[in-house]
CSV table of C-alpha atoms in Angstrom, one decimal:
chain,number,residue,atom,x,y,z
A,1,MET,CA,0.0,0.0,0.0
A,2,ILE,CA,1.1,3.6,-0.7
A,3,PRO,CA,3.0,5.0,2.4
A,4,GLY,CA,0.8,7.3,4.4
A,5,PHE,CA,-2.3,6.2,2.5
A,6,ALA,CA,-4.5,5.6,5.6
A,7,GLU,CA,-3.4,8.9,7.2
A,8,THR,CA,-4.3,10.8,4.0
A,9,LEU,CA,-7.7,9.2,3.8
A,10,GLU,CA,-8.5,10.1,7.5
A,11,GLN,CA,-7.4,13.7,7.0
A,12,ALA,CA,-9.3,14.3,3.8
A,13,THR,CA,-12.0,16.9,4.2
A,14,SER,CA,-13.9,16.6,0.9
A,15,PRO,CA,-15.0,13.9,-1.5
A,16,GLY,CA,-12.8,15.5,-4.1
A,17,GLU,CA,-9.7,15.0,-2.1
A,18,VAL,CA,-10.4,11.3,-1.7
A,19,ALA,CA,-11.4,11.0,-5.4
A,20,ALA,CA,-8.1,12.6,-6.4
A,21,LEU,CA,-6.0,10.0,-4.5
A,22,PRO,CA,-4.5,7.3,-6.8
A,23,VAL,CA,-5.9,3.8,-6.4
A,24,PRO,CA,-3.2,1.4,-5.5
A,25,GLY,CA,-2.7,-1.3,-8.2
A,26,SER,CA,-2.5,-4.0,-5.5
A,27,TYR,CA,-3.2,-4.5,-1.8
A,28,ARG,CA,-2.5,-6.9,1.0
A,29,ALA,CA,-5.2,-9.4,1.9
A,30,ALA,CA,-5.9,-12.5,3.9
A,31,VAL,CA,-6.3,-15.2,1.2
A,32,LEU,CA,-6.9,-18.9,0.8
A,33,LEU,CA,-5.3,-20.6,-2.1
A,34,LYS,CA,-7.2,-22.8,-4.5
A,35,ASP,CA,-4.3,-25.2,-5.0
A,36,GLU,CA,-4.3,-25.8,-1.2
A,37,GLN,CA,-8.0,-26.6,-0.7
A,38,THR,CA,-7.3,-30.3,-0.1
A,39,MET,CA,-4.5,-29.7,2.4
A,40,PHE,CA,-6.6,-30.8,5.3
A,41,ASP,CA,-8.1,-33.9,3.8
A,42,GLY,CA,-8.1,-36.7,6.3
A,43,VAL,CA,-7.4,-34.3,9.2
A,44,PRO,CA,-10.1,-34.0,11.9
A,45,VAL,CA,-11.7,-30.6,11.8
A,46,ARG,CA,-10.7,-29.9,15.4
A,47,ASP,CA,-7.0,-30.5,14.6
A,48,ARG,CA,-6.9,-28.2,11.5
A,49,LYS,CA,-5.0,-25.0,11.9
A,50,PRO,CA,-6.2,-21.8,10.2
A,51,ALA,CA,-2.7,-20.3,10.3
A,52,ASP,CA,-1.6,-23.0,7.8
A,53,SER,CA,-4.2,-22.2,5.2
A,54,LEU,CA,-4.6,-18.4,5.6
A,55,HIS,CA,-1.9,-16.3,3.9
A,56,VAL,CA,-1.4,-12.5,3.8
A,57,ARG,CA,-0.6,-11.8,0.1
A,58,GLN,CA,-0.4,-8.9,-2.3
A,59,VAL,CA,-3.3,-9.2,-4.8
A,60,PRO,CA,-4.5,-7.1,-7.7
A,61,THR,CA,-7.1,-4.3,-7.1
A,62,PRO,CA,-10.5,-4.9,-8.7
A,63,ASP,CA,-12.3,-2.1,-10.4
A,64,PRO,CA,-15.8,-1.4,-9.0
A,65,GLY,CA,-18.5,-2.3,-11.6
A,66,PRO,CA,-22.1,-1.0,-11.8
A,67,GLY,CA,-23.6,-0.7,-8.4
A,68,GLU,CA,-20.4,-1.5,-6.6
A,69,ALA,CA,-17.9,0.4,-4.4
A,70,LEU,CA,-14.2,0.0,-3.6
A,71,ILE,CA,-13.6,0.5,0.1
A,72,ALA,CA,-10.3,1.4,1.8
A,73,VAL,CA,-10.6,-1.0,4.8
A,74,MET,CA,-9.4,0.5,8.1
A,75,ALA,CA,-10.4,-2.5,10.1
A,76,SER,CA,-12.3,-5.8,10.0
A,77,ALA,CA,-13.3,-8.6,12.3
A,78,VAL,CA,-13.5,-12.4,12.3
A,79,ASN,CA,-16.7,-14.4,12.1
A,80,TYR,CA,-17.3,-18.1,12.2
A,81,ASN,CA,-17.7,-18.3,8.4
A,82,THR,CA,-14.0,-17.4,8.2
A,83,VAL,CA,-13.3,-20.3,10.4
A,84,TRP,CA,-15.2,-22.6,8.1
A,85,SER,CA,-13.4,-21.0,5.1
A,86,ALA,CA,-10.0,-21.5,6.6
A,87,LEU,CA,-10.7,-25.1,7.6
A,88,PHE,CA,-12.2,-25.9,4.1
A,89,THR,CA,-15.3,-27.3,5.8
A,90,PRO,CA,-18.0,-28.3,5.2
A,91,VAL,CA,-16.8,-27.6,1.6
A,92,PRO,CA,-14.0,-25.4,0.2
A,93,THR,CA,-15.3,-22.0,-0.6
A,94,PHE,CA,-13.8,-22.2,-4.1
A,95,ALA,CA,-16.7,-24.4,-5.2
A,96,MET,CA,-19.1,-21.5,-4.2
A,97,LEU,CA,-17.0,-18.9,-6.1
A,98,GLU,CA,-17.0,-21.1,-9.2
A,99,ARG,CA,-20.8,-21.4,-9.0
A,100,TYR,CA,-21.1,-17.6,-8.6
A,101,ALA,CA,-18.8,-17.0,-11.5
A,102,ARG,CA,-20.9,-19.2,-13.8
A,103,THR,CA,-23.8,-16.7,-13.4
A,104,GLY,CA,-21.8,-14.5,-15.8
A,105,GLY,CA,-21.2,-10.7,-16.1
A,106,SER,CA,-19.1,-9.1,-13.4
A,107,ALA,CA,-19.5,-12.3,-11.2
A,108,ALA,CA,-17.0,-14.0,-13.4
A,109,ARG,CA,-14.2,-12.0,-11.6
A,110,HIS,CA,-14.8,-13.9,-8.4
A,111,ASP,CA,-13.4,-17.2,-9.6
A,112,LEU,CA,-9.7,-16.7,-8.9
A,113,PRO,CA,-6.8,-18.9,-7.7
A,114,TYR,CA,-7.2,-17.1,-4.4
A,115,HIS,CA,-10.1,-16.1,-2.1
A,116,VAL,CA,-10.0,-12.9,-0.1
A,117,VAL,CA,-12.1,-13.7,2.9
A,118,GLY,CA,-13.8,-11.7,5.6
A,119,SER,CA,-17.4,-10.5,6.1
A,120,ASP,CA,-17.0,-7.3,8.2
A,121,LEU,CA,-15.4,-3.9,7.5
A,122,ALA,CA,-15.2,-0.3,8.5
A,123,GLY,CA,-13.5,2.1,6.2
A,124,VAL,CA,-13.7,4.9,3.6
A,125,VAL,CA,-15.3,4.8,0.2
A,126,LEU,CA,-12.5,5.1,-2.3
A,127,ARG,CA,-14.3,4.7,-5.6
A,128,THR,CA,-17.9,4.0,-6.8
A,129,GLY,CA,-19.0,2.3,-10.0
A,130,PRO,CA,-21.6,3.5,-12.4
A,131,GLY,CA,-25.1,3.9,-11.0
A,132,VAL,CA,-24.1,4.5,-7.4
A,133,ARG,CA,-25.8,7.7,-6.2
A,134,ARG,CA,-26.1,7.4,-2.4
A,135,TRP,CA,-22.5,7.0,-1.6
A,136,ARG,CA,-19.4,8.9,-2.7
A,137,ALA,CA,-15.7,9.0,-2.2
A,138,GLY,CA,-14.7,9.9,1.4
A,139,ASP,CA,-17.8,8.6,3.1
A,140,ARG,CA,-17.0,6.7,6.3
A,141,VAL,CA,-18.9,3.4,6.2
A,142,VAL,CA,-19.4,0.0,7.5
A,143,ALA,CA,-20.6,-2.9,5.4
A,144,HIS,CA,-23.1,-5.7,6.0
A,145,CYS,CA,-22.4,-9.0,4.3
A,146,LEU,CA,-25.6,-9.7,2.3
A,147,SER,CA,-24.8,-9.8,-1.5
A,148,VAL,CA,-27.9,-10.0,-3.6
A,149,GLU,CA,-28.7,-9.6,-7.3
A,150,LEU,CA,-32.5,-8.9,-7.0
A,151,GLU,CA,-33.2,-9.9,-10.6
A,152,ASP,CA,-35.7,-12.5,-9.4
A,153,ALA,CA,-39.1,-11.5,-8.0
A,154,ALA,CA,-38.6,-13.8,-5.0
A,155,GLY,CA,-36.1,-11.4,-3.4
A,156,HIS,CA,-38.3,-8.3,-3.5
A,157,ASP,CA,-40.5,-9.1,-0.5
A,158,ASP,CA,-37.5,-10.3,1.6
A,159,SER,CA,-34.1,-10.1,-0.1
A,160,MET,CA,-32.9,-13.1,2.0
A,161,LEU,CA,-35.2,-15.1,-0.4
A,162,ASP,CA,-33.4,-14.0,-3.5
A,163,PRO,CA,-32.1,-17.2,-5.3
A,164,GLU,CA,-28.8,-15.3,-5.9
A,165,GLN,CA,-28.4,-14.3,-2.2
A,166,ARG,CA,-24.8,-14.8,-1.0
A,167,ILE,CA,-22.6,-13.9,2.0
A,168,TRP,CA,-19.9,-11.5,0.9
A,169,GLY,CA,-16.4,-12.6,1.8
A,170,TYR,CA,-17.5,-16.2,2.2
A,171,GLU,CA,-19.6,-17.1,-0.9
A,172,THR,CA,-18.0,-14.2,-2.9
A,173,ASN,CA,-14.5,-12.9,-3.3
A,174,PHE,CA,-12.9,-9.6,-2.4
A,175,GLY,CA,-13.8,-9.7,1.3
A,176,GLY,CA,-13.1,-7.5,4.3
A,177,LEU,CA,-9.9,-9.0,5.8
A,178,ALA,CA,-7.8,-6.9,3.6
A,179,GLU,CA,-6.6,-3.3,2.9
A,180,LEU,CA,-9.2,-2.9,0.2
A,181,ALA,CA,-12.6,-4.6,-0.4
A,182,LEU,CA,-15.2,-4.7,-3.2
A,183,VAL,CA,-18.8,-4.5,-2.1
A,184,LYS,CA,-22.2,-3.8,-3.6
A,185,ALA,CA,-23.3,-0.2,-2.7
A,186,ASN,CA,-26.4,-1.6,-1.0
A,187,GLN,CA,-24.2,-3.3,1.5
A,188,LEU,CA,-23.0,0.1,2.9
A,189,MET,CA,-24.2,1.8,6.0
A,190,PRO,CA,-22.9,4.9,8.0
A,191,LYS,CA,-20.1,4.3,10.5
A,192,ALA,CA,-20.8,5.3,14.1
A,193,ALA,CA,-18.8,8.5,14.8
A,194,HIS,CA,-18.2,7.6,18.5
A,195,LEU,CA,-16.4,4.3,17.7
A,196,THR,CA,-12.9,3.5,16.5
A,197,TRP,CA,-12.4,1.8,13.2
A,198,VAL,CA,-12.0,-1.6,14.7
A,199,GLU,CA,-14.9,-1.2,17.1
A,200,ALA,CA,-17.2,-0.1,14.3
A,201,ALA,CA,-16.1,-3.1,12.2
A,202,SER,CA,-16.9,-5.7,14.8
A,203,PRO,CA,-20.8,-5.6,15.0
A,204,GLY,CA,-21.7,-5.9,11.4
A,205,LEU,CA,-22.5,-9.6,10.7
A,206,VAL,CA,-23.4,-10.7,14.2
A,207,ASN,CA,-25.5,-7.6,15.1
A,208,SER,CA,-27.6,-7.9,12.0
A,209,THR,CA,-28.0,-11.6,12.4
A,210,VAL,CA,-29.2,-11.2,15.9
A,211,TYR,CA,-31.6,-8.4,15.0
A,212,ARG,CA,-33.3,-10.7,12.4
A,213,GLN,CA,-33.2,-13.7,14.6
A,214,LEU,CA,-34.8,-12.2,17.7
A,215,VAL,CA,-36.4,-8.8,16.8
A,216,SER,CA,-37.6,-8.9,13.2
A,217,HIS,CA,-41.0,-10.2,12.1
A,218,HIS,CA,-39.0,-12.7,10.0
A,219,GLY,CA,-37.5,-14.1,13.3
A,220,ALA,CA,-38.8,-14.9,16.7
A,221,GLY,CA,-40.6,-11.6,17.3
A,222,MET,CA,-39.2,-11.2,20.9
A,223,LYS,CA,-41.3,-9.1,23.2
A,224,LEU,CA,-41.4,-7.6,26.7
A,225,GLY,CA,-41.4,-10.3,29.4
A,226,ASP,CA,-40.1,-13.2,27.2
A,227,ASN,CA,-37.6,-15.6,28.7
A,228,VAL,CA,-34.8,-16.1,26.1
A,229,LEU,CA,-32.2,-18.9,26.4
A,230,ILE,CA,-29.0,-17.7,24.8
A,231,TRP,CA,-26.3,-20.3,24.0
A,232,GLY,CA,-22.7,-18.9,23.9
A,233,ALA,CA,-23.9,-15.7,25.5
A,234,ALA,CA,-20.4,-14.2,25.8
A,235,GLY,CA,-19.5,-15.0,22.2
A,236,GLY,CA,-19.9,-13.0,19.0
A,237,LEU,CA,-23.6,-13.7,18.4
A,238,GLY,CA,-24.6,-14.3,22.0
A,239,SER,CA,-23.2,-11.1,23.3
A,240,TYR,CA,-25.6,-9.1,21.0
A,241,ALA,CA,-28.5,-11.4,21.8
A,242,VAL,CA,-28.0,-10.6,25.5
A,243,GLN,CA,-28.1,-6.8,24.7
A,244,TYR,CA,-31.2,-7.1,22.6
A,245,ALA,CA,-33.0,-9.2,25.2
A,246,LEU,CA,-32.2,-6.7,27.9
A,247,ALA,CA,-33.2,-3.7,25.8
A,248,ALA,CA,-36.5,-5.4,24.9
A,249,GLY,CA,-37.4,-6.0,28.5
A,250,ALA,CA,-37.0,-9.8,28.1
A,251,THR,CA,-35.0,-12.0,30.5
A,252,PRO,CA,-31.9,-13.6,29.0
A,253,ILE,CA,-30.8,-16.9,30.4
A,254,CYS,CA,-27.1,-16.9,29.4
A,255,VAL,CA,-25.3,-20.2,28.8
A,256,VAL,CA,-21.5,-19.9,28.8
A,257,SER,CA,-18.4,-22.2,29.2
A,258,SER,CA,-16.4,-20.5,31.9
A,259,GLU,CA,-16.7,-18.2,34.9
A,260,SER,CA,-14.9,-15.4,33.1
A,261,LYS,CA,-17.5,-15.5,30.4
A,262,ALA,CA,-20.3,-15.6,33.0
A,263,GLU,CA,-18.8,-12.4,34.5
A,264,VAL,CA,-19.0,-10.7,31.1
A,265,CYS,CA,-22.7,-11.5,30.9
A,266,ARG,CA,-23.3,-10.1,34.4
A,267,ARG,CA,-21.4,-6.9,33.4
A,268,MET,CA,-23.9,-6.6,30.5
A,269,GLY,CA,-26.7,-6.7,33.0
A,270,ALA,CA,-27.8,-10.4,32.8
A,271,GLU,CA,-28.7,-12.1,36.1
A,272,ALA,CA,-29.5,-15.6,35.0
A,273,VAL,CA,-26.3,-17.3,34.0
A,274,ILE,CA,-25.4,-21.0,33.5
A,275,ASP,CA,-21.8,-22.1,33.3
A,276,ARG,CA,-22.3,-25.4,31.5
A,277,GLU,CA,-18.8,-26.5,32.1
A,278,ALA,CA,-18.9,-25.9,35.8
A,279,GLU,CA,-22.3,-27.6,36.1
A,280,GLY,CA,-21.1,-30.5,34.0
A,281,TYR,CA,-23.8,-30.7,31.4
A,282,ARG,CA,-23.2,-33.5,28.8
A,283,PHE,CA,-26.0,-33.7,26.3
A,284,TRP,CA,-24.7,-36.8,24.6
A,285,SER,CA,-24.0,-40.2,26.3
A,286,ASP,CA,-21.9,-41.2,23.3
A,287,GLU,CA,-21.6,-40.0,19.6
A,288,HIS,CA,-25.0,-41.5,18.7
A,289,THR,CA,-27.0,-41.3,21.9
A,290,PRO,CA,-28.6,-38.1,23.3
A,291,ASN,CA,-28.6,-37.9,27.1
A,292,THR,CA,-32.2,-37.0,27.8
A,293,ARG,CA,-31.6,-37.1,31.6
A,294,GLU,CA,-29.2,-34.1,31.0
A,295,TRP,CA,-32.0,-32.3,29.0
A,296,ARG,CA,-34.3,-32.7,32.0
A,297,ARG,CA,-31.6,-31.5,34.5
A,298,PHE,CA,-30.9,-28.5,32.2
A,299,GLY,CA,-34.6,-27.6,32.0
A,300,SER,CA,-34.9,-27.8,35.8
A,301,ARG,CA,-31.9,-25.5,36.2
A,302,ILE,CA,-33.5,-23.0,33.8
A,303,ARG,CA,-36.8,-23.0,35.9
A,304,ASP,CA,-34.7,-22.4,39.0
A,305,LEU,CA,-33.5,-19.2,37.4
A,306,THR,CA,-36.8,-18.0,36.0
A,307,GLY,CA,-39.1,-18.7,38.9
A,308,GLY,CA,-40.5,-21.9,37.5
A,309,GLU,CA,-41.0,-20.8,33.9
A,310,ASP,CA,-39.8,-22.4,30.7
A,311,VAL,CA,-38.2,-20.3,28.0
A,312,ASP,CA,-40.3,-18.7,25.2
A,313,ILE,CA,-37.4,-18.4,22.8
A,314,VAL,CA,-34.2,-20.5,22.4
A,315,PHE,CA,-31.4,-18.6,20.5
A,316,GLU,CA,-29.7,-21.5,18.8
A,317,HIS,CA,-26.4,-21.5,16.9
A,318,PRO,CA,-24.2,-24.4,18.3
A,319,GLY,CA,-26.2,-27.0,16.5
A,320,ARG,CA,-25.7,-30.7,16.9
A,321,GLU,CA,-24.3,-30.5,20.5
A,322,THR,CA,-27.2,-28.5,21.9
A,323,PHE,CA,-30.2,-28.8,19.6
A,324,GLY,CA,-31.9,-31.7,21.2
A,325,ALA,CA,-31.8,-29.9,24.6
A,326,SER,CA,-33.0,-26.7,22.9
A,327,VAL,CA,-36.1,-28.3,21.6
A,328,TYR,CA,-36.8,-30.0,24.9
A,329,VAL,CA,-36.5,-26.9,27.1
A,330,ALA,CA,-38.6,-24.5,25.0
A,331,ARG,CA,-42.0,-23.9,26.6
A,332,ARG,CA,-45.2,-25.3,25.1
A,333,GLY,CA,-45.8,-23.2,22.0
A,334,GLY,CA,-42.2,-21.8,22.2
A,335,THR,CA,-39.7,-21.1,19.4
A,336,VAL,CA,-36.3,-22.4,18.7
A,337,VAL,CA,-34.7,-20.0,16.2
A,338,THR,CA,-31.4,-21.2,14.7
A,339,CYS,CA,-28.9,-19.5,12.5
A,340,ALA,CA,-25.8,-21.8,12.5
A,341,SER,CA,-24.4,-25.1,13.5
A,342,THR,CA,-20.9,-24.5,14.8
A,343,SER,CA,-20.7,-27.9,16.5
A,344,GLY,CA,-22.2,-29.9,13.6
A,345,TYR,CA,-25.0,-29.6,11.0
A,346,GLN,CA,-26.7,-33.0,11.6
A,347,HIS,CA,-29.2,-32.2,14.4
A,348,GLN,CA,-31.0,-34.8,16.4
A,349,PHE,CA,-34.0,-34.2,18.7
A,350,ASP,CA,-37.0,-36.0,20.0
A,351,ASN,CA,-39.9,-34.9,17.8
A,352,ARG,CA,-42.5,-35.8,20.5
A,353,TYR,CA,-41.4,-32.7,22.4
A,354,LEU,CA,-41.9,-30.6,19.3
A,355,TRP,CA,-45.1,-31.8,17.8
A,356,MET,CA,-47.0,-32.7,21.0
A,357,ASN,CA,-46.2,-29.3,22.6
A,358,VAL,CA,-46.8,-27.3,19.4
A,359,LYS,CA,-43.3,-25.8,19.4
A,360,ARG,CA,-41.7,-24.5,16.2
A,361,ILE,CA,-38.2,-24.4,14.8
A,362,LEU,CA,-37.4,-21.4,12.7
A,363,GLY,CA,-34.4,-21.0,10.4
A,364,SER,CA,-32.8,-17.6,10.3
A,365,HIS,CA,-29.9,-16.5,8.0
A,366,PHE,CA,-28.1,-13.2,8.4
A,367,ALA,CA,-30.5,-10.2,7.5
A,368,ASN,CA,-31.9,-8.2,4.7
A,369,TYR,CA,-30.7,-4.6,4.1
A,370,HIS,CA,-33.6,-3.0,6.1
A,371,GLU,CA,-32.9,-5.3,9.1
A,372,ALA,CA,-29.1,-4.6,8.9
A,373,TRP,CA,-29.8,-0.9,8.6
A,374,GLN,CA,-32.0,-0.9,11.7
A,375,ALA,CA,-29.4,-3.0,13.6
A,376,ASN,CA,-26.7,-0.5,12.6
A,377,ARG,CA,-29.0,2.4,13.7
A,378,LEU,CA,-28.9,1.0,17.2
A,379,ILE,CA,-25.1,1.1,17.1
A,380,LEU,CA,-25.2,4.7,15.8
A,381,ARG,CA,-27.5,5.7,18.7
A,382,GLY,CA,-25.5,4.0,21.4
A,383,ARG,CA,-28.4,1.6,22.2
A,384,VAL,CA,-26.3,-1.5,21.4
A,385,HIS,CA,-22.5,-1.5,21.8
A,386,PRO,CA,-19.6,-3.4,20.2
A,387,THR,CA,-18.4,-6.4,22.1
A,388,LEU,CA,-14.8,-6.2,20.9
A,389,SER,CA,-12.4,-8.1,23.1
A,390,THR,CA,-9.1,-8.7,21.2
A,391,VAL,CA,-7.5,-7.0,18.2
A,392,TYR,CA,-4.9,-8.5,15.9
A,393,ALA,CA,-2.8,-7.1,13.1
A,394,LEU,CA,-3.7,-8.3,9.6
A,395,ASP,CA,-0.4,-10.3,9.5
A,396,ASP,CA,-1.7,-12.3,12.6
A,397,VAL,CA,-5.1,-13.1,11.1
A,398,GLY,CA,-4.4,-16.9,11.4
A,399,ARG,CA,-4.2,-16.5,15.2
A,400,ALA,CA,-7.4,-14.4,15.2
A,401,VAL,CA,-9.3,-17.1,13.4
A,402,ASP,CA,-7.8,-19.8,15.6
A,403,ASP,CA,-9.2,-18.0,18.6
A,404,LEU,CA,-12.7,-18.6,17.3
A,405,HIS,CA,-11.9,-22.1,16.1
A,406,HIS,CA,-11.0,-23.2,19.7
A,407,ASN,CA,-13.5,-20.9,21.5
A,408,ARG,CA,-10.8,-18.9,23.3
A,409,HIS,CA,-12.5,-15.6,22.5
A,410,LYS,CA,-15.1,-13.4,24.2
A,411,GLY,CA,-17.4,-11.2,22.0
A,412,LYS,CA,-15.7,-10.3,18.7
A,413,VAL,CA,-12.1,-10.5,17.6
A,414,GLY,CA,-11.0,-7.5,15.5
A,415,VAL,CA,-8.3,-7.1,12.9
A,416,LEU,CA,-6.5,-3.9,11.9
A,417,CYS,CA,-6.1,-3.5,8.2
A,418,LEU,CA,-5.1,0.0,7.0
A,419,SER,CA,-5.5,1.6,10.5
A,420,PRO,CA,-2.1,1.6,12.1
A,421,THR,CA,-3.4,1.6,15.7
A,422,GLU,CA,-6.6,0.6,17.6
A,423,ASP,CA,-7.5,4.1,18.7
A,424,ARG,CA,-8.1,5.7,15.3
A,425,GLY,CA,-11.4,6.7,13.7
A,426,VAL,CA,-13.3,8.5,16.5
A,427,THR,CA,-14.9,11.8,15.4
A,428,ASP,CA,-17.5,12.2,18.2
A,429,PRO,CA,-15.5,12.0,21.4
A,430,ALA,CA,-18.3,13.4,23.6
A,431,THR,CA,-20.7,10.5,22.7
A,432,ARG,CA,-17.9,8.1,23.1
A,433,ASP,CA,-17.1,9.3,26.7
A,434,HIS,CA,-20.8,8.9,27.6
A,435,HIS,CA,-20.7,5.2,26.5
A,436,LEU,CA,-17.1,4.3,27.2
A,437,THR,CA,-17.8,1.8,30.0
A,438,ALA,CA,-20.2,-0.2,27.8
A,439,ILE,CA,-17.9,0.0,24.8
A,440,ASN,CA,-15.0,-1.5,26.8
A,441,ARG,CA,-17.0,-4.2,28.6
A,442,PHE,CA,-15.3,-7.0,26.7
A,443,ARG,CA,-11.8,-5.6,26.7
């Protein structure tokens, strides 16, 4: 990257100044290599090392096409889809890039020998392609990760139903763990002025996912007084679910894996916390046999914390390890809303507890632009706060991804891209001072 490029961008006071800057011909990015996609074949997923597959390389700069924007990425963050990408599981991402490229047009550019990964960013608009009117060079932005074509009628009631819906930086190329990124203009949202670059980069994917999963009419429709069981309550998704539950007047029942994570939940304001490791829950007797006795013990523990009530909503994302217990503990008529399967995709549950108690299972995947915008609005207004815990340099992205792979993290793990230090990017210090304790809860 050009020396002083980040400083020049931050100091620019007009769109013209940014538009006059030369666009670098190449940039540094965290990439996976197509010729290495079989490197972990035969290796158990738990033993695979993201640092072996993720490389920081210089790659050519793409030109923004119609409806696209080229972003100078100040900071990014790590999500579980980057873990899947780096471990080449459940399938190597290159298969998805090839399918996208076959749709033709500008999508053909995404099938490359390398994949620039990452589904979060905060940065500055550097260039826009033809047809972009809302955003211009110099705008300080964050990006959500929904990439849609919207050429099919199915996507116009809810863009998550677009047949060509993809997750940017996972199912598309030119992602956010890099010095530059290519996005569609309808992925962009304003950056919160009271946050640093890396703080602002961290909520994007998880905050929007939780908004749809819990708040939106497409999700569980959480309301005042609901009891909400939140798995991984101190993690990337769970830490936002706790904030949303508390803000809505619901009662979060937080499930965590250590006392330090339990304490983080209490600092957010949660009172009902279950340390599943300390209490020794084991929901499987062996690889093939669910332990229903443990389901019952877990349900009894929840009722101890809620004054005898079962949960209205289960916020599910671990998947195989916990799903049977989730279906069991939901109240009669309750909802299990699921957005991921980090412990395995093949779920097993006792259907008697579902059908005879009129419960429902609801799938929820990321968020549409309106939902992402509303979730970001709460960040802008200081109603929901980043849960950033650790920050790495781009060169250490392998370690950052490994933290998630082995569940060593709390909240979100950030990555500095163009920003040279963690403290850059704040333009509203007064608002920041007002919310500083909440901003730093996970640090």
